[in-house]
Amino acid sequence: MESFLIKGGVPLHGVVEISGSKNAALPIMAATLLTDEPCVIRRVPNLSDTRFMAQILESLGARVKFADGTLTIRAKKIKGYADYELVRKMRGSICIAGPLLARLRKARISLPGGCIIGARPINLHLKGFEALGAKIKIEGGYVDATAKKLSGATMFLGGRAGSTVLGTANVMMAAVLADGVTVIESAACEPEVVDLADFLRAMGAKISGAGSPTITITGIEKLHGAEHGVIPDRIETATFAIAAAATDGEITIRGARADHLRAVIDKLNEAGVSVEKCGANLAVRRKGKLKPSDVTTLPYSGFPTDAQAQMTALFTLAPGISIITERIFESRFMHVSELARLGADIEIEGPSAIVKGGRPLSGAPVMASDLRASAALVIAGLAAKGATQVNRIYHLDRGYEQMDAKLRKLGARIQRVEEK
Ligand code: EPZ
């Protein structure tokens, strides 16, 4: 297993190029199952998650070619059930269910199960499929969805924590080939949902309202192949901006979308970090000392839960009290005890982390637990005095393309080493 060895204390400087979005690419890859014609998807990040999704599509019968960030996929002849172990390993693969149900009127996939950040049920996905007329059976660890025909319906998809991103994506994909009109209320408004709708429209689908809480889909007979470029990864952008602020550096982020990051930019400004748009780039630097602030994670366009851990790491460096409240996932503070190894002072009170910031961090061996928690540990390691070893970085490789190489280009002293 691999680790990162980081020698901290170097301000980041220079230019970093942002990759395509993992969370946009995964449902778009699944959407290619909706047609028997070839699809070409550009700017797909080369990550273990996207390679995994490619394997799942191949296990269903699709032909997949992945080269230089471009995917060519043809799902000419496919089957309606995916390998149990393959699907079970990556939650994001749940979004093959909608396309399979739409095209084959059946989908049999393993239940994704919970993960370290929360229980993560799929009741809203299934509620949407049932509203379209599907029969759902859960047995032997599988979800079986079948339908003689799918008919458009109006449904409310809001849940305990508000809207669901992949639930909205899945139901939207199930509805594009249904008879009649479907209206999804309390739909997720994330940019990744909009990017998927753009791709589906390029395939011929009739969709309006993506990006708003009400999405309307008019079902059609058949979709055709299409080409699409995936949006830049807003969470990778936020991660590099926060890393620059934590090290008191100055960087230019190339290929980012500022309009996808308003809540993050707003909170960084409050914390004393300037994020300025210059053309298609973002210029990030600190305006003097970091300031404490409060953050609450919410569905888009609120502050993203996927940037919460990284922001928590930043606040350990801001003198004073900061409060981070996690409203989306029940147990997304795994990074807190590891940040404490670097000397951070954080207390958990219910859904909030209370950070007493300003004490300098010092390097130590720490353990990655999930994708974004690992990014927070890398940021803290870059800011800490001395050496930090971040173990189990396979978590990071799931969602960050060549993170260590990109950081080295910004002057960071970081190496990928074999874990002892
Ligand atoms: C997507 O997960 C992202 N994953 C997550 O990113 C992200 O954290 C999340 O959206 C929220 O923004 C991908 O896009 C692959 P949800 P998703 O359904 O769609 C509850 C990362 O780090 N819920 O919007 O699975 C659920 O438990 C990952 O890149 C139900 O109760 O998340 C959670 O509390 C981690 N019933 C809340 O809704 C359901 O049927 C939001 O989950 C579905 C969800």
CSV table of C-alpha atoms and ligand atoms in Angstrom, one decimal:
chain,number,residue,atom,x,y,z
A,1,MET,CA,0.0,0.0,0.0
A,2,GLU,CA,1.2,3.5,-0.7
A,3,SER,CA,1.5,6.6,1.4
A,4,PHE,CA,2.4,10.3,1.0
A,5,LEU,CA,5.5,11.6,2.7
A,6,ILE,CA,5.1,15.3,3.1
A,7,LYS,CA,7.7,17.8,4.4
A,8,GLY,CA,5.6,20.8,5.3
A,9,GLY,CA,6.1,24.5,5.7
A,10,VAL,CA,6.5,25.4,2.0
A,11,PRO,CA,4.1,28.0,0.6
A,12,LEU,CA,2.5,26.8,-2.7
A,13,HIS,CA,3.3,28.8,-5.8
A,14,GLY,CA,2.5,28.5,-9.5
A,15,VAL,CA,-0.2,27.2,-11.7
A,16,VAL,CA,-2.4,24.0,-11.3
A,17,GLU,CA,-4.6,22.6,-14.0
A,18,ILE,CA,-8.0,21.2,-12.8
A,19,SER,CA,-9.2,17.8,-14.0
A,20,GLY,CA,-12.6,16.8,-15.2
A,21,SER,CA,-15.2,16.1,-12.4
A,22,LYS,CA,-15.3,12.6,-10.9
A,23,ASN,CA,-18.9,13.1,-9.7
A,24,ALA,CA,-20.1,14.3,-13.1
A,25,ALA,CA,-18.2,11.6,-15.1
A,26,LEU,CA,-19.6,8.6,-13.2
A,27,PRO,CA,-23.3,9.2,-14.0
A,28,ILE,CA,-22.5,10.3,-17.5
A,29,MET,CA,-20.6,7.1,-18.1
A,30,ALA,CA,-23.7,5.2,-16.8
A,31,ALA,CA,-25.9,7.2,-19.2
A,32,THR,CA,-24.1,5.7,-22.2
A,33,LEU,CA,-26.1,2.5,-21.4
A,34,LEU,CA,-29.2,4.3,-22.6
A,35,THR,CA,-28.2,3.9,-26.3
A,36,ASP,CA,-26.7,1.2,-28.5
A,37,GLU,CA,-24.8,3.9,-30.4
A,38,PRO,CA,-21.2,5.0,-29.6
A,39,CYS,CA,-20.6,7.9,-27.2
A,40,VAL,CA,-17.4,9.9,-26.7
A,41,ILE,CA,-16.8,11.6,-23.4
A,42,ARG,CA,-13.8,14.0,-23.0
A,43,ARG,CA,-11.9,15.3,-20.0
A,44,VAL,CA,-12.7,12.1,-17.9
A,45,PRO,CA,-10.3,12.0,-14.9
A,46,ASN,CA,-8.1,8.9,-14.8
A,47,LEU,CA,-9.0,7.7,-11.3
A,48,SER,CA,-9.6,4.3,-9.7
A,49,ASP,CA,-13.4,5.2,-9.5
A,50,THR,CA,-13.7,6.0,-13.3
A,51,ARG,CA,-11.6,2.9,-14.2
A,52,PHE,CA,-13.9,1.0,-11.9
A,53,MET,CA,-17.0,2.3,-13.6
A,54,ALA,CA,-15.5,1.3,-17.0
A,55,GLN,CA,-15.0,-2.2,-15.7
A,56,ILE,CA,-18.7,-2.3,-14.5
A,57,LEU,CA,-19.9,-1.2,-18.0
A,58,GLU,CA,-17.7,-3.8,-19.6
A,59,SER,CA,-19.2,-6.5,-17.3
A,60,LEU,CA,-22.6,-5.5,-18.6
A,61,GLY,CA,-21.4,-6.0,-22.2
A,62,ALA,CA,-20.4,-2.5,-23.3
A,63,ARG,CA,-17.2,-1.8,-25.3
A,64,VAL,CA,-15.0,0.8,-23.5
A,65,LYS,CA,-11.8,2.5,-24.7
A,66,PHE,CA,-10.1,5.0,-22.3
A,67,ALA,CA,-7.1,7.0,-23.6
A,68,ASP,CA,-5.7,10.4,-22.7
A,69,GLY,CA,-8.8,11.4,-20.8
A,70,THR,CA,-11.2,10.4,-23.6
A,71,LEU,CA,-13.7,7.6,-23.2
A,72,THR,CA,-15.3,5.9,-26.2
A,73,ILE,CA,-18.2,3.7,-25.0
A,74,ARG,CA,-20.6,1.5,-27.0
A,75,ALA,CA,-23.3,-0.4,-25.2
A,76,LYS,CA,-24.6,-2.2,-28.2
A,77,LYS,CA,-25.9,-5.3,-26.5
A,78,ILE,CA,-26.1,-5.3,-22.7
A,79,LYS,CA,-27.5,-7.4,-19.8
A,80,GLY,CA,-29.5,-6.2,-16.9
A,81,TYR,CA,-27.5,-7.4,-14.0
A,82,ALA,CA,-24.0,-6.3,-12.9
A,83,ASP,CA,-21.4,-8.3,-11.0
A,84,TYR,CA,-22.2,-8.2,-7.2
A,85,GLU,CA,-18.7,-7.6,-6.0
A,86,LEU,CA,-17.9,-4.9,-8.6
A,87,VAL,CA,-21.0,-2.8,-7.7
A,88,ARG,CA,-20.7,-3.4,-4.0
A,89,LYS,CA,-17.2,-1.8,-4.0
A,90,MET,CA,-18.2,1.6,-5.4
A,91,ARG,CA,-21.3,3.4,-4.2
A,92,GLY,CA,-21.4,5.6,-7.3
A,93,SER,CA,-22.2,2.6,-9.5
A,94,ILE,CA,-25.7,2.7,-8.1
A,95,CYS,CA,-26.4,5.0,-11.1
A,96,ILE,CA,-26.4,2.2,-13.6
A,97,ALA,CA,-29.8,1.2,-12.2
A,98,GLY,CA,-31.8,4.0,-13.9
A,99,PRO,CA,-30.3,3.5,-17.4
A,100,LEU,CA,-30.7,-0.3,-17.2
A,101,LEU,CA,-34.4,0.0,-16.1
A,102,ALA,CA,-35.1,2.5,-18.8
A,103,ARG,CA,-33.5,0.5,-21.7
A,104,LEU,CA,-34.2,-3.1,-20.6
A,105,ARG,CA,-37.1,-2.6,-18.2
A,106,LYS,CA,-35.1,-4.5,-15.6
A,107,ALA,CA,-32.1,-3.9,-13.4
A,108,ARG,CA,-30.5,-6.2,-10.9
A,109,ILE,CA,-27.7,-4.8,-8.9
A,110,SER,CA,-26.2,-5.3,-5.4
A,111,LEU,CA,-27.3,-3.0,-2.7
A,112,PRO,CA,-24.6,-0.4,-2.2
A,113,GLY,CA,-24.6,-0.6,1.6
A,114,GLY,CA,-23.4,2.1,3.9
A,115,CYS,CA,-19.9,3.7,4.0
A,116,ILE,CA,-17.7,5.3,6.7
A,117,ILE,CA,-19.4,8.7,6.3
A,118,GLY,CA,-22.9,7.5,6.8
A,119,ALA,CA,-25.7,5.0,6.3
A,120,ARG,CA,-26.4,6.3,2.8
A,121,PRO,CA,-29.7,4.5,2.0
A,122,ILE,CA,-31.2,4.5,-1.6
A,123,ASN,CA,-34.9,4.7,-0.6
A,124,LEU,CA,-35.4,7.8,-2.6
A,125,HIS,CA,-33.9,6.2,-5.8
A,126,LEU,CA,-36.3,3.3,-5.3
A,127,LYS,CA,-39.2,5.7,-4.6
A,128,GLY,CA,-38.6,7.4,-7.9
A,129,PHE,CA,-38.5,4.1,-9.8
A,130,GLU,CA,-41.7,2.9,-8.2
A,131,ALA,CA,-43.4,6.2,-9.1
A,132,LEU,CA,-42.5,5.4,-12.8
A,133,GLY,CA,-44.2,2.0,-12.4
A,134,ALA,CA,-41.3,-0.3,-11.5
A,135,LYS,CA,-41.7,-3.2,-9.1
A,136,ILE,CA,-38.9,-3.3,-6.6
A,137,LYS,CA,-37.7,-6.4,-4.7
A,138,ILE,CA,-34.8,-6.5,-2.3
A,139,GLU,CA,-33.4,-10.0,-1.7
A,140,GLY,CA,-30.0,-11.7,-1.2
A,141,GLY,CA,-28.3,-8.3,-1.1
A,142,TYR,CA,-29.7,-7.4,-4.5
A,143,VAL,CA,-32.1,-4.8,-5.7
A,144,ASP,CA,-34.3,-6.1,-8.4
A,145,ALA,CA,-36.3,-3.5,-10.4
A,146,THR,CA,-38.6,-4.6,-13.2
A,147,ALA,CA,-41.3,-2.9,-15.2
A,148,LYS,CA,-43.7,-4.0,-18.0
A,149,LYS,CA,-43.6,-0.3,-19.0
A,150,LEU,CA,-42.5,2.9,-17.4
A,151,SER,CA,-44.9,5.9,-17.3
A,152,GLY,CA,-44.1,9.5,-16.5
A,153,ALA,CA,-45.1,10.7,-13.0
A,154,THR,CA,-44.7,13.6,-10.7
A,155,MET,CA,-42.7,12.8,-7.6
A,156,PHE,CA,-41.1,14.5,-4.6
A,157,LEU,CA,-37.5,13.3,-4.1
A,158,GLY,CA,-36.6,15.3,-0.9
A,159,GLY,CA,-35.3,13.3,2.1
A,160,ARG,CA,-33.8,13.6,5.6
A,161,ALA,CA,-31.0,15.8,4.4
A,162,GLY,CA,-32.8,17.5,1.5
A,163,SER,CA,-32.3,16.5,-2.1
A,164,THR,CA,-30.3,13.5,-3.4
A,165,VAL,CA,-27.7,13.9,-6.1
A,166,LEU,CA,-27.4,10.4,-7.5
A,167,GLY,CA,-31.1,9.8,-6.8
A,168,THR,CA,-32.0,12.7,-9.0
A,169,ALA,CA,-29.6,11.5,-11.7
A,170,ASN,CA,-30.9,7.9,-11.5
A,171,VAL,CA,-34.6,8.8,-11.8
A,172,MET,CA,-33.9,11.4,-14.5
A,173,MET,CA,-32.1,8.6,-16.6
A,174,ALA,CA,-35.0,6.1,-15.9
A,175,ALA,CA,-37.6,8.7,-17.1
A,176,VAL,CA,-36.0,9.7,-20.4
A,177,LEU,CA,-37.4,6.6,-22.2
A,178,ALA,CA,-40.7,6.4,-20.3
A,179,ASP,CA,-44.1,7.1,-21.7
A,180,GLY,CA,-45.2,10.7,-20.9
A,181,VAL,CA,-44.0,13.5,-18.7
A,182,THR,CA,-42.1,13.1,-15.4
A,183,VAL,CA,-41.7,15.9,-12.9
A,184,ILE,CA,-39.0,15.6,-10.2
A,185,GLU,CA,-39.7,18.0,-7.3
A,186,SER,CA,-37.0,18.7,-4.7
A,187,ALA,CA,-34.5,17.7,-7.3
A,188,ALA,CA,-30.8,18.1,-6.6
A,189,CYS,CA,-29.4,21.3,-8.3
A,190,GLU,CA,-25.7,20.3,-8.3
A,191,PRO,CA,-23.6,21.2,-11.4
A,192,GLU,CA,-23.0,17.5,-11.9
A,193,VAL,CA,-26.8,17.0,-12.3
A,194,VAL,CA,-26.8,19.8,-14.9
A,195,ASP,CA,-23.8,18.3,-16.7
A,196,LEU,CA,-25.7,14.9,-16.9
A,197,ALA,CA,-28.8,16.6,-18.3
A,198,ASP,CA,-26.7,18.4,-20.9
A,199,PHE,CA,-25.3,15.0,-22.0
A,200,LEU,CA,-28.7,13.4,-22.1
A,201,ARG,CA,-30.0,16.3,-24.2
A,202,ALA,CA,-27.1,15.8,-26.6
A,203,MET,CA,-28.3,12.2,-26.9
A,204,GLY,CA,-31.8,13.5,-27.8
A,205,ALA,CA,-33.5,13.5,-24.4
A,206,LYS,CA,-36.1,16.2,-23.6
A,207,ILE,CA,-35.3,17.7,-20.2
A,208,SER,CA,-35.9,21.2,-18.8
A,209,GLY,CA,-35.3,22.7,-15.4
A,210,ALA,CA,-32.0,20.9,-14.5
A,211,GLY,CA,-30.2,23.1,-12.0
A,212,SER,CA,-33.5,24.0,-10.3
A,213,PRO,CA,-35.5,22.0,-7.7
A,214,THR,CA,-38.0,21.1,-10.4
A,215,ILE,CA,-36.9,19.0,-13.4
A,216,THR,CA,-39.3,18.0,-16.2
A,217,ILE,CA,-38.6,15.1,-18.5
A,218,THR,CA,-40.7,14.2,-21.5
A,219,GLY,CA,-40.1,10.6,-22.4
A,220,ILE,CA,-39.1,9.6,-26.0
A,221,GLU,CA,-38.7,6.3,-27.9
A,222,LYS,CA,-35.0,6.2,-28.5
A,223,LEU,CA,-31.7,8.0,-27.7
A,224,HIS,CA,-28.7,8.3,-30.0
A,225,GLY,CA,-25.0,8.5,-29.4
A,226,ALA,CA,-23.3,11.8,-28.5
A,227,GLU,CA,-20.1,13.6,-27.6
A,228,HIS,CA,-19.6,15.6,-24.4
A,229,GLY,CA,-16.8,17.3,-22.4
A,230,VAL,CA,-17.1,16.8,-18.6
A,231,ILE,CA,-17.2,19.9,-16.4
A,232,PRO,CA,-14.1,20.8,-14.2
A,233,ASP,CA,-14.0,19.2,-10.8
A,234,ARG,CA,-15.2,21.9,-8.3
A,235,ILE,CA,-14.1,19.9,-5.3
A,236,GLU,CA,-10.6,19.5,-6.6
A,237,THR,CA,-10.6,23.2,-7.2
A,238,ALA,CA,-11.7,23.9,-3.7
A,239,THR,CA,-9.1,21.5,-2.3
A,240,PHE,CA,-6.2,23.3,-4.1
A,241,ALA,CA,-7.5,26.7,-3.1
A,242,ILE,CA,-7.6,25.7,0.5
A,243,ALA,CA,-4.1,24.1,0.3
A,244,ALA,CA,-2.8,27.4,-1.1
A,245,ALA,CA,-4.4,29.3,1.8
A,246,ALA,CA,-3.2,26.8,4.4
A,247,THR,CA,0.4,27.2,3.3
A,248,ASP,CA,0.2,31.0,2.8
A,249,GLY,CA,1.0,30.5,-0.9
A,250,GLU,CA,-0.2,32.1,-4.1
A,251,ILE,CA,-1.5,30.0,-6.9
A,252,THR,CA,-3.4,30.2,-10.2
A,253,ILE,CA,-6.0,27.5,-10.8
A,254,ARG,CA,-6.5,26.9,-14.5
A,255,GLY,CA,-9.7,25.6,-16.0
A,256,ALA,CA,-11.9,26.1,-12.9
A,257,ARG,CA,-15.5,27.3,-12.8
A,258,ALA,CA,-15.9,30.0,-10.2
A,259,ASP,CA,-19.7,30.0,-10.7
A,260,HIS,CA,-19.8,26.4,-9.3
A,261,LEU,CA,-18.0,27.5,-6.1
A,262,ARG,CA,-19.8,30.6,-4.8
A,263,ALA,CA,-20.4,29.2,-1.3
A,264,VAL,CA,-16.7,28.0,-1.0
A,265,ILE,CA,-15.3,31.3,-2.3
A,266,ASP,CA,-17.6,33.2,0.1
A,267,LYS,CA,-16.4,31.3,3.1
A,268,LEU,CA,-12.7,31.6,2.0
A,269,ASN,CA,-13.2,35.4,1.7
A,270,GLU,CA,-14.6,35.4,5.3
A,271,ALA,CA,-11.5,33.5,6.4
A,272,GLY,CA,-9.2,36.1,4.9
A,273,VAL,CA,-8.4,34.4,1.6
A,274,SER,CA,-8.8,36.2,-1.7
A,275,VAL,CA,-10.1,34.2,-4.7
A,276,GLU,CA,-10.2,36.3,-7.8
A,277,LYS,CA,-11.5,35.3,-11.2
A,278,CYS,CA,-9.1,36.2,-14.0
A,279,GLY,CA,-10.3,34.9,-17.3
A,280,ALA,CA,-10.8,31.2,-17.1
A,281,ASN,CA,-8.5,31.0,-14.1
A,282,LEU,CA,-8.8,31.7,-10.3
A,283,ALA,CA,-6.1,33.5,-8.4
A,284,VAL,CA,-5.9,32.5,-4.8
A,285,ARG,CA,-3.8,34.1,-2.0
A,286,ARG,CA,-4.1,35.0,1.7
A,287,LYS,CA,-4.9,38.6,2.7
A,288,GLY,CA,-2.9,38.6,5.9
A,289,LYS,CA,-3.8,36.4,8.9
A,290,LEU,CA,-6.5,33.7,8.6
A,291,LYS,CA,-9.7,34.5,10.4
A,292,PRO,CA,-12.1,32.0,12.1
A,293,SER,CA,-15.6,31.5,10.7
A,294,ASP,CA,-18.6,29.2,10.7
A,295,VAL,CA,-19.6,26.7,8.0
A,296,THR,CA,-22.7,24.5,7.6
A,297,THR,CA,-22.8,22.0,4.8
A,298,LEU,CA,-26.0,22.0,2.7
A,299,PRO,CA,-27.2,20.8,-0.7
A,300,TYR,CA,-26.0,22.9,-3.7
A,301,SER,CA,-25.8,26.0,-3.9
A,302,GLY,CA,-24.9,25.8,-0.1
A,303,PHE,CA,-21.5,24.8,1.1
A,304,PRO,CA,-20.5,21.4,-0.2
A,305,THR,CA,-20.0,18.6,2.2
A,306,ASP,CA,-17.2,17.3,0.0
A,307,ALA,CA,-15.1,20.4,1.0
A,308,GLN,CA,-16.0,20.3,4.7
A,309,ALA,CA,-12.9,18.3,5.9
A,310,GLN,CA,-10.5,20.4,3.9
A,311,MET,CA,-12.1,23.6,5.4
A,312,THR,CA,-11.8,22.1,8.9
A,313,ALA,CA,-8.1,21.6,8.3
A,314,LEU,CA,-7.8,25.3,7.3
A,315,PHE,CA,-9.6,26.5,10.4
A,316,THR,CA,-7.1,24.7,12.6
A,317,LEU,CA,-4.6,27.4,11.4
A,318,ALA,CA,-7.0,30.4,12.0
A,319,PRO,CA,-6.6,31.9,15.6
A,320,GLY,CA,-9.9,31.8,17.4
A,321,ILE,CA,-13.1,29.6,17.4
A,322,SER,CA,-14.6,28.2,14.1
A,323,ILE,CA,-17.7,26.0,14.0
A,324,ILE,CA,-18.2,23.5,11.2
A,325,THR,CA,-21.7,21.8,11.1
A,326,GLU,CA,-22.2,18.8,8.9
A,327,ARG,CA,-25.9,18.5,7.8
A,328,ILE,CA,-25.6,16.0,4.9
A,329,PHE,CA,-23.8,12.9,6.3
A,330,GLU,CA,-24.1,11.6,9.9
A,331,SER,CA,-20.5,10.6,10.5
A,332,ARG,CA,-18.2,12.8,8.3
A,333,PHE,CA,-15.6,13.8,11.0
A,334,MET,CA,-13.2,10.9,10.6
A,335,HIS,CA,-10.4,13.5,9.9
A,336,VAL,CA,-10.8,15.1,13.3
A,337,SER,CA,-8.9,12.5,15.4
A,338,GLU,CA,-6.1,12.4,12.8
A,339,LEU,CA,-5.8,16.2,12.7
A,340,ALA,CA,-5.4,16.0,16.5
A,341,ARG,CA,-2.2,13.9,15.9
A,342,LEU,CA,-0.8,16.9,14.1
A,343,GLY,CA,-1.7,19.1,17.2
A,344,ALA,CA,-5.1,20.4,16.2
A,345,ASP,CA,-7.6,21.3,18.9
A,346,ILE,CA,-11.1,20.2,17.8
A,347,GLU,CA,-14.1,19.0,19.8
A,348,ILE,CA,-17.1,17.3,18.3
A,349,GLU,CA,-20.5,18.4,19.6
A,350,GLY,CA,-23.4,16.6,17.9
A,351,PRO,CA,-23.3,17.5,14.2
A,352,SER,CA,-20.6,20.2,14.8
A,353,ALA,CA,-16.9,20.4,15.1
A,354,ILE,CA,-15.6,23.2,17.3
A,355,VAL,CA,-12.1,24.2,16.2
A,356,LYS,CA,-9.9,26.2,18.5
A,357,GLY,CA,-7.5,27.3,15.8
A,358,GLY,CA,-4.1,29.0,15.7
A,359,ARG,CA,-1.8,26.5,17.4
A,360,PRO,CA,1.0,25.6,14.9
A,361,LEU,CA,0.7,22.0,13.5
A,362,SER,CA,3.6,19.6,13.6
A,363,GLY,CA,4.1,16.5,11.3
A,364,ALA,CA,3.1,13.0,12.4
A,365,PRO,CA,2.0,9.7,10.8
A,366,VAL,CA,-1.7,9.8,10.1
A,367,MET,CA,-4.3,7.4,8.5
A,368,ALA,CA,-6.6,8.3,5.6
A,369,SER,CA,-10.2,7.0,6.2
A,370,ASP,CA,-12.1,8.3,3.2
A,371,LEU,CA,-11.6,10.4,0.1
A,372,ARG,CA,-12.1,14.0,1.4
A,373,ALA,CA,-10.8,13.3,4.9
A,374,SER,CA,-7.5,12.2,3.2
A,375,ALA,CA,-7.4,15.5,1.3
A,376,ALA,CA,-7.7,17.3,4.6
A,377,LEU,CA,-4.7,15.4,6.1
A,378,VAL,CA,-2.6,16.3,3.0
A,379,ILE,CA,-3.5,20.0,3.5
A,380,ALA,CA,-2.6,19.9,7.2
A,381,GLY,CA,0.6,18.0,6.4
A,382,LEU,CA,1.6,20.7,3.9
A,383,ALA,CA,1.1,23.4,6.5
A,384,ALA,CA,2.7,21.5,9.4
A,385,LYS,CA,6.3,21.8,10.6
A,386,GLY,CA,8.3,18.7,9.9
A,387,ALA,CA,7.3,15.4,8.2
A,388,THR,CA,3.8,13.9,7.9
A,389,GLN,CA,3.1,10.5,6.5
A,390,VAL,CA,-0.4,10.0,5.2
A,391,ASN,CA,-1.1,6.3,5.0
A,392,ARG,CA,-3.7,4.5,2.8
A,393,ILE,CA,-3.7,7.0,0.1
A,394,TYR,CA,-5.7,4.7,-2.2
A,395,HIS,CA,-8.6,6.7,-0.8
A,396,LEU,CA,-7.2,9.8,-2.4
A,397,ASP,CA,-6.5,8.1,-5.7
A,398,ARG,CA,-10.2,7.4,-6.0
A,399,GLY,CA,-11.0,11.1,-6.5
A,400,TYR,CA,-7.8,13.1,-7.2
A,401,GLU,CA,-5.9,12.7,-10.5
A,402,GLN,CA,-2.1,12.8,-9.8
A,403,MET,CA,-2.5,14.9,-6.7
A,404,ASP,CA,1.2,14.5,-5.6
A,405,ALA,CA,2.5,15.5,-9.1
A,406,LYS,CA,0.3,18.5,-9.2
A,407,LEU,CA,1.4,19.6,-5.7
A,408,ARG,CA,5.1,19.1,-6.5
A,409,LYS,CA,4.6,21.4,-9.5
A,410,LEU,CA,3.4,24.0,-7.0
A,411,GLY,CA,6.7,23.5,-5.0
A,412,ALA,CA,5.4,21.1,-2.3
A,413,ARG,CA,7.8,18.5,-0.9
A,414,ILE,CA,5.6,15.4,-1.3
A,415,GLN,CA,6.5,11.9,-2.3
A,416,ARG,CA,4.6,8.7,-2.9
A,417,VAL,CA,6.2,5.9,-0.9
A,418,GLU,CA,5.5,2.3,-0.1
A,419,GLU,CA,3.9,2.0,3.3
A,420,LYS,CA,6.2,0.3,5.8
B,1,EPZ,C1,-23.1,12.4,-4.2
B,1,EPZ,O1,-23.4,11.2,-3.4
B,1,EPZ,C2,-21.6,12.4,-4.3
B,1,EPZ,N1,-21.1,11.2,-4.9
B,1,EPZ,C3,-20.9,12.6,-2.9
B,1,EPZ,O2,-19.5,12.8,-3.1
B,1,EPZ,C4,-21.5,13.8,-2.2
B,1,EPZ,O3,-21.0,13.9,-0.9
B,1,EPZ,C5,-23.0,13.7,-2.2
B,1,EPZ,O4,-23.5,13.6,-3.5
B,1,EPZ,C6,-23.6,15.0,-1.6
B,1,EPZ,O5,-23.2,16.1,-2.3
B,1,EPZ,C7,-21.1,11.1,-6.3
B,1,EPZ,O6,-21.6,12.0,-7.0
B,1,EPZ,C8,-20.5,9.9,-6.9
B,1,EPZ,P1,-26.9,12.1,-1.8
B,1,EPZ,P2,-24.9,10.7,-3.3
B,1,EPZ,O7,-27.8,11.0,-2.3
B,1,EPZ,O8,-25.7,11.1,-4.5
B,1,EPZ,C9,-29.4,10.8,2.0
B,1,EPZ,C10,-17.2,12.4,-2.8
B,1,EPZ,O9,-16.5,12.7,-1.8
B,1,EPZ,N2,-30.2,9.9,1.1
B,1,EPZ,O10,-27.1,13.4,-2.4
B,1,EPZ,O11,-24.8,9.3,-2.9
B,1,EPZ,C11,-28.0,10.4,2.2
B,1,EPZ,O12,-27.8,9.4,3.1
B,1,EPZ,C12,-18.6,11.8,-2.6
B,1,EPZ,O13,-16.9,12.6,-3.9
B,1,EPZ,C13,-31.3,9.2,1.6
B,1,EPZ,O14,-31.6,9.4,2.7
B,1,EPZ,O15,-25.4,11.6,-2.0
B,1,EPZ,C14,-27.3,11.7,2.6
B,1,EPZ,O16,-27.4,11.9,3.9
B,1,EPZ,C15,-18.9,11.4,-1.2
B,1,EPZ,N3,-31.9,8.4,0.7
B,1,EPZ,C16,-28.1,12.7,1.7
B,1,EPZ,O17,-29.3,12.1,1.4
B,1,EPZ,C17,-31.6,8.2,-0.6
B,1,EPZ,O18,-32.2,7.5,-1.3
B,1,EPZ,C18,-27.4,13.2,0.5
B,1,EPZ,O19,-27.0,12.1,-0.2
B,1,EPZ,C19,-30.5,9.0,-1.0
B,1,EPZ,C20,-29.8,9.8,-0.2
